[in-house]
Short mmCIF file of C-alpha atoms and ligand atoms in Angstrom, two decimals:
data_model
loop_
_atom_site.label_atom_id
_atom_site.label_comp_id
_atom_site.label_asym_id
_atom_site.label_seq_id
_atom_site.Cartn_x
_atom_site.Cartn_y
_atom_site.Cartn_z
CA UNK A 11 41.30 191.35 131.35
CA UNK A 12 38.08 192.25 133.08
CA UNK A 13 34.91 190.47 132.07
CA UNK A 14 31.58 192.26 132.09
CA UNK A 15 28.45 190.15 132.17
CA UNK A 16 25.68 191.89 130.27
CA UNK A 17 22.38 191.76 132.12
CA UNK A 18 20.87 194.21 129.65
CA UNK A 19 21.51 197.61 131.20
CA UNK A 20 21.50 200.62 128.93
CA UNK A 21 24.78 201.58 130.63
CA UNK A 22 26.75 198.43 129.75
CA UNK A 23 28.85 199.98 127.06
CA UNK A 24 29.58 202.79 129.45
CA UNK A 25 31.00 200.36 132.02
CA UNK A 26 33.28 198.95 129.33
CA UNK A 27 34.37 202.40 128.25
CA UNK A 28 35.18 203.44 131.80
CA UNK A 29 37.28 200.32 132.32
CA UNK A 30 39.14 200.92 129.08
CA UNK A 31 39.68 204.57 129.94
CA UNK A 32 41.66 203.16 132.86
CA UNK A 33 43.79 201.33 130.27
CA UNK A 34 42.50 197.95 131.30
CA UNK A 35 41.19 195.60 128.63
CA UNK A 36 37.65 194.33 129.13
CA UNK A 37 35.06 192.45 127.16
CA UNK A 38 31.30 192.16 127.45
CA UNK A 39 29.71 188.72 127.38
CA UNK A 40 26.10 187.56 127.59
CA UNK A 41 24.94 185.85 130.81
CA UNK A 42 24.56 182.48 129.08
CA UNK A 43 28.33 182.26 128.56
CA UNK A 44 29.66 178.84 129.55
CA UNK A 45 31.54 178.75 132.83
CA UNK A 46 34.36 176.85 131.10
CA UNK A 47 34.72 179.77 128.68
CA UNK A 48 34.98 182.17 131.60
CA UNK A 49 37.65 179.96 133.14
CA UNK A 50 39.66 179.81 129.95
CA UNK A 51 39.43 183.58 129.51
CA UNK A 52 40.90 183.85 132.99
CA UNK A 53 39.62 187.34 133.87
CA UNK A 54 41.23 189.25 136.73
CA UNK A 55 37.79 190.38 137.81
CA UNK A 56 34.14 190.12 136.80
CA UNK A 57 31.61 192.93 136.70
CA UNK A 58 27.94 191.95 136.75
CA UNK A 59 26.07 194.75 135.02
CA UNK A 60 22.73 196.29 135.84
CA UNK A 61 19.63 195.36 133.90
CA UNK A 62 15.93 196.11 133.50
CA UNK A 63 14.67 192.83 135.02
CA UNK A 64 13.67 191.97 138.54
CA UNK A 65 15.59 189.03 139.98
CA UNK A 66 12.35 187.22 140.79
CA UNK A 67 10.94 187.42 137.28
CA UNK A 68 10.74 184.03 135.69
CA UNK A 69 12.97 184.80 132.74
CA UNK A 70 15.33 187.18 134.43
CA UNK A 71 18.89 186.80 133.13
CA UNK A 72 21.24 184.64 135.15
CA UNK A 73 24.85 183.67 134.83
CA UNK A 74 26.22 180.34 136.09
CA UNK A 75 26.53 180.63 139.89
CA UNK A 76 29.82 178.76 139.68
CA UNK A 77 31.41 182.18 139.02
CA UNK A 78 31.30 182.68 142.77
CA UNK A 79 33.60 179.67 143.26
CA UNK A 80 36.35 180.83 140.92
CA UNK A 81 38.22 182.88 143.51
CA UNK A 82 37.98 185.95 141.25
CA UNK A 83 36.89 189.38 142.58
CA UNK A 84 33.34 190.25 141.53
CA UNK A 85 31.57 193.61 141.40
CA UNK A 86 27.78 193.56 141.05
CA UNK A 87 26.12 196.79 139.92
CA UNK A 88 22.39 197.34 140.54
CA UNK A 89 20.70 194.20 139.13
CA UNK A 90 24.14 192.59 139.20
CA UNK A 91 24.34 193.18 142.95
CA UNK A 92 20.84 191.80 143.44
CA UNK A 93 21.75 188.72 141.42
CA UNK A 94 24.78 188.19 143.64
CA UNK A 95 22.79 188.70 146.86
CA UNK A 96 20.12 186.25 145.74
CA UNK A 97 22.59 183.67 144.44
CA UNK A 98 24.54 183.64 147.71
CA UNK A 99 21.53 183.27 150.02
CA UNK A 100 20.42 186.84 150.80
CA UNK A 101 17.06 188.33 149.87
CA UNK A 102 15.97 191.11 147.55
CA UNK A 103 12.73 192.90 148.15
CA UNK A 104 10.45 194.05 145.44
CA UNK A 105 9.70 197.70 145.84
CA UNK A 106 6.56 199.41 144.72
CA UNK A 107 8.38 202.61 143.93
CA UNK A 108 11.35 203.07 141.64
CA UNK A 109 14.18 205.13 143.01
CA UNK A 110 15.53 207.20 140.19
CA UNK A 111 17.98 210.06 140.21
CA UNK A 112 20.56 211.60 142.51
CA UNK A 113 21.00 210.40 146.08
CA UNK A 114 23.49 211.25 148.77
CA UNK A 115 25.67 208.31 149.63
CA UNK A 116 26.93 207.93 153.18
CA UNK A 117 30.05 205.86 153.27
CA UNK A 118 30.81 203.85 156.39
CA UNK A 119 34.49 203.06 155.81
CA UNK A 120 36.73 204.77 153.33
CA UNK A 121 38.34 201.55 152.18
CA UNK A 122 37.91 199.02 149.40
CA UNK A 123 35.98 200.66 146.56
CA UNK A 124 35.62 203.81 148.66
CA UNK A 125 39.30 204.41 149.32
CA UNK A 126 40.13 208.07 148.84
CA UNK A 127 36.47 209.16 148.58
CA UNK A 128 34.75 211.62 150.94
CA UNK A 129 32.29 210.13 153.44
CA UNK A 130 29.43 211.93 151.77
CA UNK A 131 29.24 211.84 148.01
CA UNK A 132 26.62 211.88 145.30
CA UNK A 133 25.46 208.76 143.48
CA UNK A 134 22.98 207.96 140.72
CA UNK A 135 20.22 205.50 141.47
CA UNK A 136 17.99 203.75 138.98
CA UNK A 137 16.32 200.72 140.51
CA UNK A 138 13.06 199.14 141.55
CA UNK A 139 14.11 196.26 143.79
CA UNK A 140 16.62 196.51 146.60
CA UNK A 141 18.53 194.25 148.95
CA UNK A 142 16.65 193.29 152.10
CA UNK A 143 19.01 190.81 153.73
CA UNK A 144 22.65 190.29 152.95
CA UNK A 145 24.15 186.83 152.50
CA UNK A 146 26.54 185.53 155.14
CA UNK A 147 29.93 187.18 155.19
CA UNK A 148 28.67 190.46 153.69
CA UNK A 149 28.50 193.84 155.43
CA UNK A 150 26.93 197.17 154.58
CA UNK A 151 29.49 199.70 153.36
CA UNK A 152 27.27 202.63 152.36
CA UNK A 153 23.66 203.80 152.57
CA UNK A 154 21.41 206.47 151.18
CA UNK A 155 18.25 207.87 152.75
CA UNK A 156 16.00 205.46 150.83
CA UNK A 157 18.34 202.55 150.40
CA UNK A 158 19.93 201.17 153.53
CA UNK A 159 22.04 198.64 151.67
CA UNK A 160 23.39 200.88 148.94
CA UNK A 161 26.78 199.17 148.92
CA UNK A 162 28.12 195.96 150.34
CA UNK A 163 31.24 193.82 150.53
CA UNK A 164 32.37 190.35 151.41
CA UNK A 165 35.97 191.21 152.19
CA UNK A 166 37.20 187.61 152.33
CA UNK A 167 35.90 186.74 148.93
CA UNK A 168 36.42 190.19 147.39
CA UNK A 169 32.77 190.41 146.31
CA UNK A 170 31.43 193.96 146.03
CA UNK A 171 27.92 195.23 145.37
CA UNK A 172 26.76 198.73 144.43
CA UNK A 173 23.07 199.48 144.19
CA UNK A 174 23.82 202.70 142.30
CA UNK A 175 25.62 203.22 138.98
CA UNK A 176 29.31 204.14 139.32
CA UNK A 177 29.72 204.17 135.52
CA UNK A 178 27.55 207.24 134.84
CA UNK A 179 28.78 210.80 135.08
CA UNK A 180 26.07 211.59 137.64
CA UNK A 181 28.11 209.58 140.16
CA UNK A 182 31.07 211.97 140.30
CA UNK A 183 33.35 209.58 142.22
CA UNK A 184 32.16 206.54 140.27
CA UNK A 185 35.30 206.41 138.16
CA UNK A 186 37.44 206.37 141.32
CA UNK A 187 35.33 203.48 142.69
CA UNK A 188 35.87 201.52 139.48
CA UNK A 189 39.59 202.32 139.58
CA UNK A 190 39.75 201.02 143.15
CA UNK A 191 38.08 197.82 142.01
CA UNK A 192 40.37 197.40 139.00
CA UNK A 193 43.71 198.26 140.54
CA UNK A 194 43.44 197.63 144.29
CA UNK A 195 41.04 194.72 144.33
CA UNK A 196 41.76 192.92 141.03
CA UNK A 197 45.41 193.96 140.68
CA UNK A 198 44.95 195.06 137.05
CA UNK A 199 47.69 197.04 135.32
CA UNK A 200 47.51 199.97 132.92
CA UNK A 201 48.52 197.92 129.89
CA UNK A 202 45.69 198.54 127.40
CA UNK A 203 46.99 201.30 125.17
CA UNK A 204 46.42 201.80 121.49
CA UNK A 205 50.11 201.24 120.84
CA UNK A 206 49.95 197.82 122.47
CA UNK A 207 46.67 197.09 120.72
CA UNK A 208 48.18 197.97 117.33
CA UNK A 209 51.21 195.76 117.94
CA UNK A 210 49.07 192.75 118.86
CA UNK A 211 46.54 193.35 116.08
CA UNK A 212 49.25 193.59 113.44
CA UNK A 213 50.85 190.37 114.66
CA UNK A 214 47.48 188.62 114.65
CA UNK A 215 46.65 189.77 111.12
CA UNK A 216 50.04 188.54 109.91
CA UNK A 217 49.46 185.18 111.54
CA UNK A 218 45.92 184.81 110.10
CA UNK A 219 46.48 186.10 106.59
CA UNK A 220 50.03 184.80 105.99
CA UNK A 221 50.81 185.36 102.30
CA UNK A 222 47.18 185.52 101.13
CA UNK A 223 45.37 188.58 99.78
CA UNK A 224 42.87 190.84 101.52
CA UNK A 225 40.17 193.10 100.02
CA UNK A 226 38.75 196.06 101.91
CA UNK A 227 35.92 198.45 101.07
CA UNK A 228 37.22 201.91 101.84
CA UNK A 229 34.62 204.59 102.54
CA UNK A 230 36.87 207.44 103.60
CA UNK A 231 35.52 207.28 107.13
CA UNK A 232 37.77 206.78 110.12
CA UNK A 233 36.84 203.11 110.68
CA UNK A 234 37.70 201.80 107.25
CA UNK A 235 40.79 204.04 107.00
CA UNK A 236 42.18 202.75 110.30
CA UNK A 237 41.37 199.18 109.28
CA UNK A 238 43.26 199.73 106.03
CA UNK A 239 46.27 201.17 107.79
CA UNK A 240 46.44 198.37 110.32
CA UNK A 241 46.20 195.65 107.68
CA UNK A 242 48.64 197.46 105.43
CA UNK A 243 51.18 197.55 108.23
CA UNK A 244 50.75 193.80 108.61
CA UNK A 245 50.72 192.59 105.01
CA UNK A 246 51.69 195.54 102.80
CA UNK A 247 50.85 195.17 99.14
CA UNK A 248 48.72 192.08 99.66
CA UNK A 249 45.96 194.43 100.72
CA UNK A 250 43.80 196.00 98.01
CA UNK A 251 41.20 198.62 98.90
CA UNK A 252 38.19 199.39 96.78
CA UNK A 253 36.62 202.83 96.99
CA UNK A 254 33.23 203.11 95.30
CA UNK A 255 32.21 206.67 94.50
CA UNK A 256 28.43 206.45 94.35
CA UNK A 257 28.00 210.11 93.45
CA UNK A 258 26.10 210.59 96.70
CA UNK A 259 29.08 212.00 98.57
CA UNK A 260 29.33 215.60 99.77
CA UNK A 261 30.58 218.27 97.39
CA UNK A 262 34.11 217.52 96.16
CA UNK A 263 34.30 214.72 98.70
CA UNK A 264 35.23 212.05 96.16
CA UNK A 265 38.17 214.07 94.84
CA UNK A 266 39.31 215.25 98.25
CA UNK A 267 39.16 211.77 99.69
CA UNK A 268 41.06 210.36 96.77
CA UNK A 269 43.74 212.93 97.38
CA UNK A 270 44.10 212.41 101.11
CA UNK A 271 43.87 208.67 100.88
CA UNK A 272 46.53 208.45 98.20
CA UNK A 273 48.75 211.03 99.81
CA UNK A 274 48.75 209.62 103.31
CA UNK A 275 48.06 205.97 102.87
CA UNK A 276 50.57 204.41 100.55
CA UNK A 277 48.16 201.61 99.88
CA UNK A 278 46.74 199.93 96.76
CA UNK A 279 43.43 201.69 96.25
CA UNK A 280 41.08 201.19 93.31
CA UNK A 281 38.72 204.11 92.80
CA UNK A 282 35.50 203.20 91.01
CA UNK A 283 33.23 205.99 89.76
CA UNK A 284 29.68 204.64 89.68
CA UNK A 285 27.40 207.68 90.05
CA UNK A 286 25.46 206.88 86.88
CA UNK A 287 24.58 203.38 88.08
CA UNK A 288 23.35 204.63 91.44
CA UNK A 289 21.26 207.50 90.11
CA UNK A 290 19.69 205.31 87.47
CA UNK A 291 18.65 202.73 90.04
CA UNK A 292 17.28 205.48 92.31
CA UNK A 293 15.21 207.13 89.63
CA UNK A 294 11.55 207.66 90.68
CA UNK A 295 12.13 206.11 94.12
CA UNK A 296 11.08 208.12 97.15
CA UNK A 297 10.60 205.49 99.84
CA UNK A 298 13.51 205.69 102.35
CA UNK A 299 13.85 201.95 102.89
CA UNK A 300 13.71 201.27 99.16
CA UNK A 301 16.44 203.85 98.62
CA UNK A 302 18.65 202.18 101.20
CA UNK A 303 18.07 198.71 99.75
CA UNK A 304 18.80 199.89 96.21
CA UNK A 305 21.99 201.66 97.24
CA UNK A 306 23.11 198.58 99.18
CA UNK A 307 22.43 196.33 96.23
CA UNK A 308 24.13 198.53 93.63
CA UNK A 309 27.08 198.96 95.96
CA UNK A 310 27.37 195.20 96.29
CA UNK A 311 27.22 194.68 92.53
CA UNK A 312 29.90 197.28 91.84
CA UNK A 313 32.08 196.16 94.73
CA UNK A 314 31.77 192.51 93.86
CA UNK A 315 32.56 193.04 90.18
CA UNK A 316 35.74 194.85 91.18
CA UNK A 317 36.65 192.42 93.94
CA UNK A 318 36.38 189.51 91.53
CA UNK A 319 39.15 191.02 89.48
CA UNK A 320 41.50 190.58 92.40
CA UNK A 321 42.78 187.07 91.95
CA UNK A 322 43.50 184.78 94.89
CA UNK A 323 41.84 186.96 97.49
CA UNK A 324 41.01 184.92 100.57
CA UNK A 325 39.90 187.59 103.01
CA UNK A 326 37.52 190.51 103.19
CA UNK A 327 38.27 193.10 105.85
CA UNK A 328 35.62 195.23 107.54
CA UNK A 329 35.79 198.08 110.02
CA UNK A 330 33.12 196.63 112.31
CA UNK A 331 33.17 198.21 115.78
CA UNK A 332 32.44 196.73 119.20
CA UNK A 333 28.98 198.28 119.65
CA UNK A 334 27.79 196.43 116.51
CA UNK A 335 29.03 193.15 117.95
CA UNK A 336 27.52 193.75 121.37
CA UNK A 337 24.18 194.71 119.90
CA UNK A 338 23.99 191.62 117.77
CA UNK A 339 24.98 189.25 120.58
CA UNK A 340 23.19 190.78 123.55
CA UNK A 341 20.71 188.29 124.93
CA UNK A 342 18.86 190.78 127.05
CA UNK A 343 18.11 194.32 126.08
CA UNK A 344 19.20 194.10 122.45
CA UNK A 345 19.24 193.85 119.55
CA UNK A 346 16.74 196.56 118.94
CA UNK A 347 14.20 196.31 116.17
CA UNK A 348 15.37 197.40 112.75
CA UNK A 349 14.53 201.06 112.55
CA UNK A 350 16.57 201.76 109.47
CA UNK A 351 18.48 199.19 107.50
CA UNK A 352 22.13 200.11 107.64
CA UNK A 353 24.45 199.13 104.86
CA UNK A 354 27.94 198.91 106.06
CA UNK A 355 30.24 199.68 103.25
CA UNK A 356 32.07 196.52 102.24
CA UNK A 357 29.51 193.91 103.26
CA UNK A 358 30.36 190.33 102.52
CA UNK A 359 29.52 189.19 98.99
CA UNK A 360 28.14 185.80 99.96
CA UNK A 361 29.08 183.85 96.89
CA UNK A 362 32.67 185.01 97.04
CA UNK A 363 33.54 182.71 99.91
CA UNK A 364 35.86 185.20 101.50
CA UNK A 365 36.82 184.90 105.13
CA UNK A 366 36.09 187.96 107.25
CA UNK A 367 38.66 189.86 109.23
CA UNK A 368 37.49 192.62 111.52
CA UNK A 369 40.48 193.98 113.45
CA UNK A 370 38.49 196.76 115.15
CA UNK A 371 35.72 194.58 116.44
CA UNK A 372 36.66 195.06 120.08
CA UNK A 373 37.06 198.84 119.88
CA UNK A 374 34.77 201.77 120.51
CA UNK A 375 34.72 204.74 118.15
CA UNK A 376 36.84 206.96 120.39
CA UNK A 377 39.41 204.18 120.66
CA UNK A 378 39.50 203.85 116.87
CA UNK A 379 40.36 207.53 116.70
CA UNK A 380 43.15 207.04 119.25
CA UNK A 381 44.38 204.04 117.30
CA UNK A 382 44.37 206.09 114.10
CA UNK A 383 46.49 208.65 115.89
CA UNK A 384 48.89 206.01 117.20
CA UNK A 385 49.26 204.71 113.64
CA UNK A 386 50.04 208.20 112.37
CA UNK A 387 46.80 208.75 110.43
CA UNK A 388 46.07 212.31 109.27
CA UNK A 389 44.03 214.37 111.75
CA UNK A 390 41.74 215.29 108.90
CA UNK A 391 40.73 211.65 108.45
CA UNK A 392 40.61 210.86 112.15
CA UNK A 393 38.19 213.64 112.96
CA UNK A 394 35.81 213.30 110.04
CA UNK A 395 32.23 213.34 111.19
CA UNK A 396 30.46 210.05 110.44
CA UNK A 397 28.79 209.91 107.04
CA UNK A 398 26.11 207.34 106.23
CA UNK A 399 26.73 204.68 103.56
CA UNK A 400 23.68 205.75 101.49
CA UNK A 401 25.09 209.27 101.58
CA UNK A 402 23.12 212.30 100.46
CA UNK A 403 20.35 210.07 99.07
CA UNK A 404 18.86 209.82 102.55
CA UNK A 405 19.22 213.58 103.04
CA UNK A 406 17.16 214.32 99.95
CA UNK A 407 13.64 213.64 101.06
CA UNK A 408 11.73 212.33 98.07
CA UNK A 409 13.26 211.47 94.74
CA UNK A 410 17.01 211.78 94.22
CA UNK A 411 17.75 213.58 90.98
CA UNK A 412 20.92 215.13 89.67
CA UNK A 413 19.41 218.58 90.10
CA UNK A 414 18.34 218.03 93.72
CA UNK A 415 21.68 216.41 94.47
CA UNK A 416 23.52 219.47 93.30
CA UNK A 417 21.30 221.84 95.32
CA UNK A 418 21.97 219.80 98.44
CA UNK A 419 25.70 219.52 97.75
CA UNK A 420 26.06 223.29 97.42
CA UNK A 421 24.06 224.02 100.56
CA UNK A 422 25.74 221.28 102.56
CA UNK A 423 29.16 222.58 101.56
CA UNK A 424 28.25 225.97 103.06
CA UNK A 425 27.08 224.33 106.28
CA UNK A 426 30.33 222.41 106.54
CA UNK A 427 32.51 225.39 105.74
CA UNK A 428 30.83 227.62 108.32
CA UNK A 429 30.75 224.92 110.98
CA UNK A 430 34.46 224.30 110.49
CA UNK A 431 35.26 228.00 110.56
CA UNK A 432 33.34 228.46 113.79
CA UNK A 433 35.31 225.71 115.58
CA UNK A 434 32.22 223.57 116.12
CA UNK A 435 33.12 220.76 113.71
CA UNK A 436 34.80 218.48 116.24
CA UNK A 437 32.35 219.31 119.00
CA UNK A 438 29.45 218.03 116.94
CA UNK A 439 28.76 214.40 116.19
CA UNK A 440 27.32 215.47 112.84
CA UNK A 441 26.23 218.62 111.07
CA UNK A 442 24.60 218.67 107.67
CA UNK A 443 21.80 219.89 105.42
CA UNK A 444 18.63 218.07 104.37
CA UNK A 445 16.63 218.95 101.27
CA UNK A 446 12.88 218.84 101.84
CA UNK A 447 10.30 217.83 99.24
CA UNK A 448 8.15 220.93 99.73
CA UNK A 449 8.42 224.45 98.45
CA UNK A 450 7.61 227.75 100.06
CA UNK A 451 6.95 231.28 98.91
CA UNK A 452 9.61 233.91 99.32
CA UNK A 453 10.58 237.30 97.99
CA UNK A 454 13.88 238.08 96.35
CA UNK A 455 14.72 241.35 94.67
CA UNK A 456 11.04 242.40 94.62
CA UNK A 457 10.07 239.18 92.93
CA UNK A 458 7.95 236.37 94.30
CA UNK A 459 9.85 233.10 94.53
CA UNK A 460 8.52 229.60 95.03
CA UNK A 461 11.49 227.47 95.95
CA UNK A 462 12.91 224.61 98.03
CA UNK A 463 13.25 224.47 101.81
CA UNK A 464 16.40 223.26 103.43
CA UNK A 465 16.71 221.92 106.96
CA UNK A 466 19.88 222.17 109.01
CA UNK A 467 20.69 219.29 111.35
CA UNK A 468 23.46 219.46 113.95
CA UNK A 469 23.68 217.05 116.86
CA UNK A 470 25.91 216.20 119.74
CA UNK A 471 26.27 212.55 120.69
CA UNK A 472 28.71 210.02 122.14
CA UNK A 473 27.76 207.01 120.09
CA UNK A 474 24.73 207.92 117.91
CA UNK A 475 22.48 205.74 120.06
CA UNK A 476 21.10 208.92 121.55
CA UNK A 477 21.69 212.47 120.38
CA UNK A 478 20.78 215.99 121.32
CA UNK A 479 20.20 218.84 118.88
CA UNK A 480 23.12 221.23 119.08
CA UNK A 481 22.54 224.60 120.69
CA UNK A 482 24.48 226.46 118.00
CA UNK A 483 24.86 230.22 118.40
CA UNK A 484 22.15 232.21 116.64
CA UNK A 485 24.76 234.22 114.78
CA UNK A 486 26.21 231.11 113.27
CA UNK A 487 22.79 229.78 112.28
CA UNK A 488 21.95 233.16 110.78
CA UNK A 489 25.15 233.24 108.79
CA UNK A 490 24.60 229.76 107.39
CA UNK A 491 21.00 230.55 106.48
CA UNK A 492 21.93 233.83 104.77
CA UNK A 493 24.69 232.29 102.78
CA UNK A 494 22.57 229.36 101.61
CA UNK A 495 19.67 231.53 100.52
CA UNK A 496 21.96 233.99 98.75
CA UNK A 497 24.33 231.53 97.17
CA UNK A 498 22.35 228.42 96.39
CA UNK A 499 19.95 228.77 93.56
CA UNK A 500 16.69 226.98 94.23
CA UNK A 501 16.51 227.53 98.01
CA UNK A 502 14.54 230.37 99.60
CA UNK A 503 14.06 229.15 103.18
CA UNK A 504 16.22 227.47 105.82
CA UNK A 505 14.90 225.85 109.01
CA UNK A 506 16.75 224.35 112.00
CA UNK A 507 15.87 220.89 113.28
CA UNK A 508 15.44 220.99 117.07
CA UNK A 509 14.59 217.36 117.71
CA UNK A 510 16.59 214.93 119.80
CA UNK A 511 17.11 211.20 119.36
CA UNK A 512 14.97 209.48 120.52
CA UNK A 513 12.23 210.03 119.51
CA UNK A 514 13.64 211.43 116.26
CA UNK A 515 16.62 209.89 114.50
CA UNK A 516 19.72 211.76 113.39
CA UNK A 517 19.17 211.28 109.68
CA UNK A 518 15.78 212.22 108.29
CA UNK A 519 15.33 208.97 106.40
P1 XMP B 867 20.10 207.49 112.82
O1 XMP B 867 19.56 208.27 111.68
O2 XMP B 867 19.62 206.05 112.82
O3 XMP B 867 21.65 207.41 112.59
O4 XMP B 867 19.90 208.15 114.14
C1 XMP B 867 22.60 207.01 113.54
C2 XMP B 867 23.97 207.16 112.92
O5 XMP B 867 24.14 206.21 111.87
C3 XMP B 867 24.43 206.86 110.65
N1 XMP B 867 23.70 206.12 109.62
C4 XMP B 867 24.28 205.24 108.79
N2 XMP B 867 25.57 204.86 108.66
N3 XMP B 867 24.95 203.40 106.91
C5 XMP B 867 25.89 203.94 107.70
O6 XMP B 867 27.06 203.59 107.54
C6 XMP B 867 23.64 203.73 106.98
O7 XMP B 867 22.81 203.22 106.25
C7 XMP B 867 23.30 204.71 107.97
N4 XMP B 867 22.12 205.27 108.34
C8 XMP B 867 22.40 206.14 109.36
C9 XMP B 867 23.94 208.27 110.83
O8 XMP B 867 24.62 209.18 109.97
C10 XMP B 867 24.21 208.52 112.29
O9 XMP B 867 25.56 208.85 112.54
#
């Protein structure tokens, strides 16, 4: 195991992903972690991440300096390197100017982290401060034009420092440098595979749950489906899943999901149709946050009523992923302000006194997909684009009515069909339609029309934290627009959303 200390860099999750891509398990911990906890975790190496602070700021994040006495290899990246330099008696100078962007790295010796890398290679810099004087026992291993001490090592102690970011794609040999650290320096092995993860997770669930019962809210998304499969493999029929159809799913989604879930997951699933309840509660509501709160509350009521029928349930399972955990624990840099309240399907009904199990809580989304594959889950479920808990309600701007819901469902179905046909479905993080609350004038068959406007949204993203609008071919956009205007009654104009996140968000509400 490799331990990453989170000093608040926006790239922290990326470091963890790179390490895991090398099939080495790693976890991210906040800097205030107790040194005894680090000792008991017994990491093979520690990575000190970058961060937005300056080491001399009063409240800059610090980890217990006793980590340098553990005899464990340490790699400091950017702020992490500066922390190490300062802690071990060197000095860091405050610079007036930030260095940001590409730089050419000149490597002195092709050994250690630089084994197998050309003497000149590109690296990505993003720092204000830099190292002025190295602590005793350290030497310079690489420089750039602006940064003399761009990389350093204390060979005896196996302490490494990189002023640049090896984890980002803009440092083309960064992955190799991390591999050198993991395998050559720390002696890690390629043991973290989804097969081994599944085996351990199943054993752990068995051990925790024993002969008790587990309830799981199934949404049809990859996270809850993989959670279900994993728990089912561990405890079989003692798992009951509840699927609440809120009527806000995409066209035919409820029926299709029911079919695939039943067909491929031989699991106890209770399907609850509750469209009426949701639409009633949403009537005359147009405020996005109110909509989300109402949907969350109705979901809870329906879910809880059903869950209560399951006697002797002791556990509630959730498909929580690692980024949620990191964001809620991060001492520096997160958690970000609530921009939209998210309702994760299957939240904990407080008065039910159920214990939580979250078997995916150390995985990233792409790992969950790999795990799904290792468990034999249908491709169709594995590769579903994410779909928000509040469903189409947050894609109908303004009031959600049955009529508007059906306009959006029809249009959205065309978007999905064409996107799938074009081969773009898997390349996009999400692609969908949004119904706007304004009308525009059009002309159809010599007649003036005054109808709804529909927006298309398609984005690429790795983790939904940031996203770019997809540069879809004009032909494809044209085809979707034509089909919607011709086939969906009530729409006479289609527009394409060309905003990225930030500053926009993926969903419109
Ligand atoms: P935004 O709109 O915040 O969305 O850029 C980021 C990602 O989160 C999804 N999303 C939700 N998922 N419950 C969910 O389970 C929610 O309330 C919710 N709101 C947004 C959104 O589809 C995108 O993938």
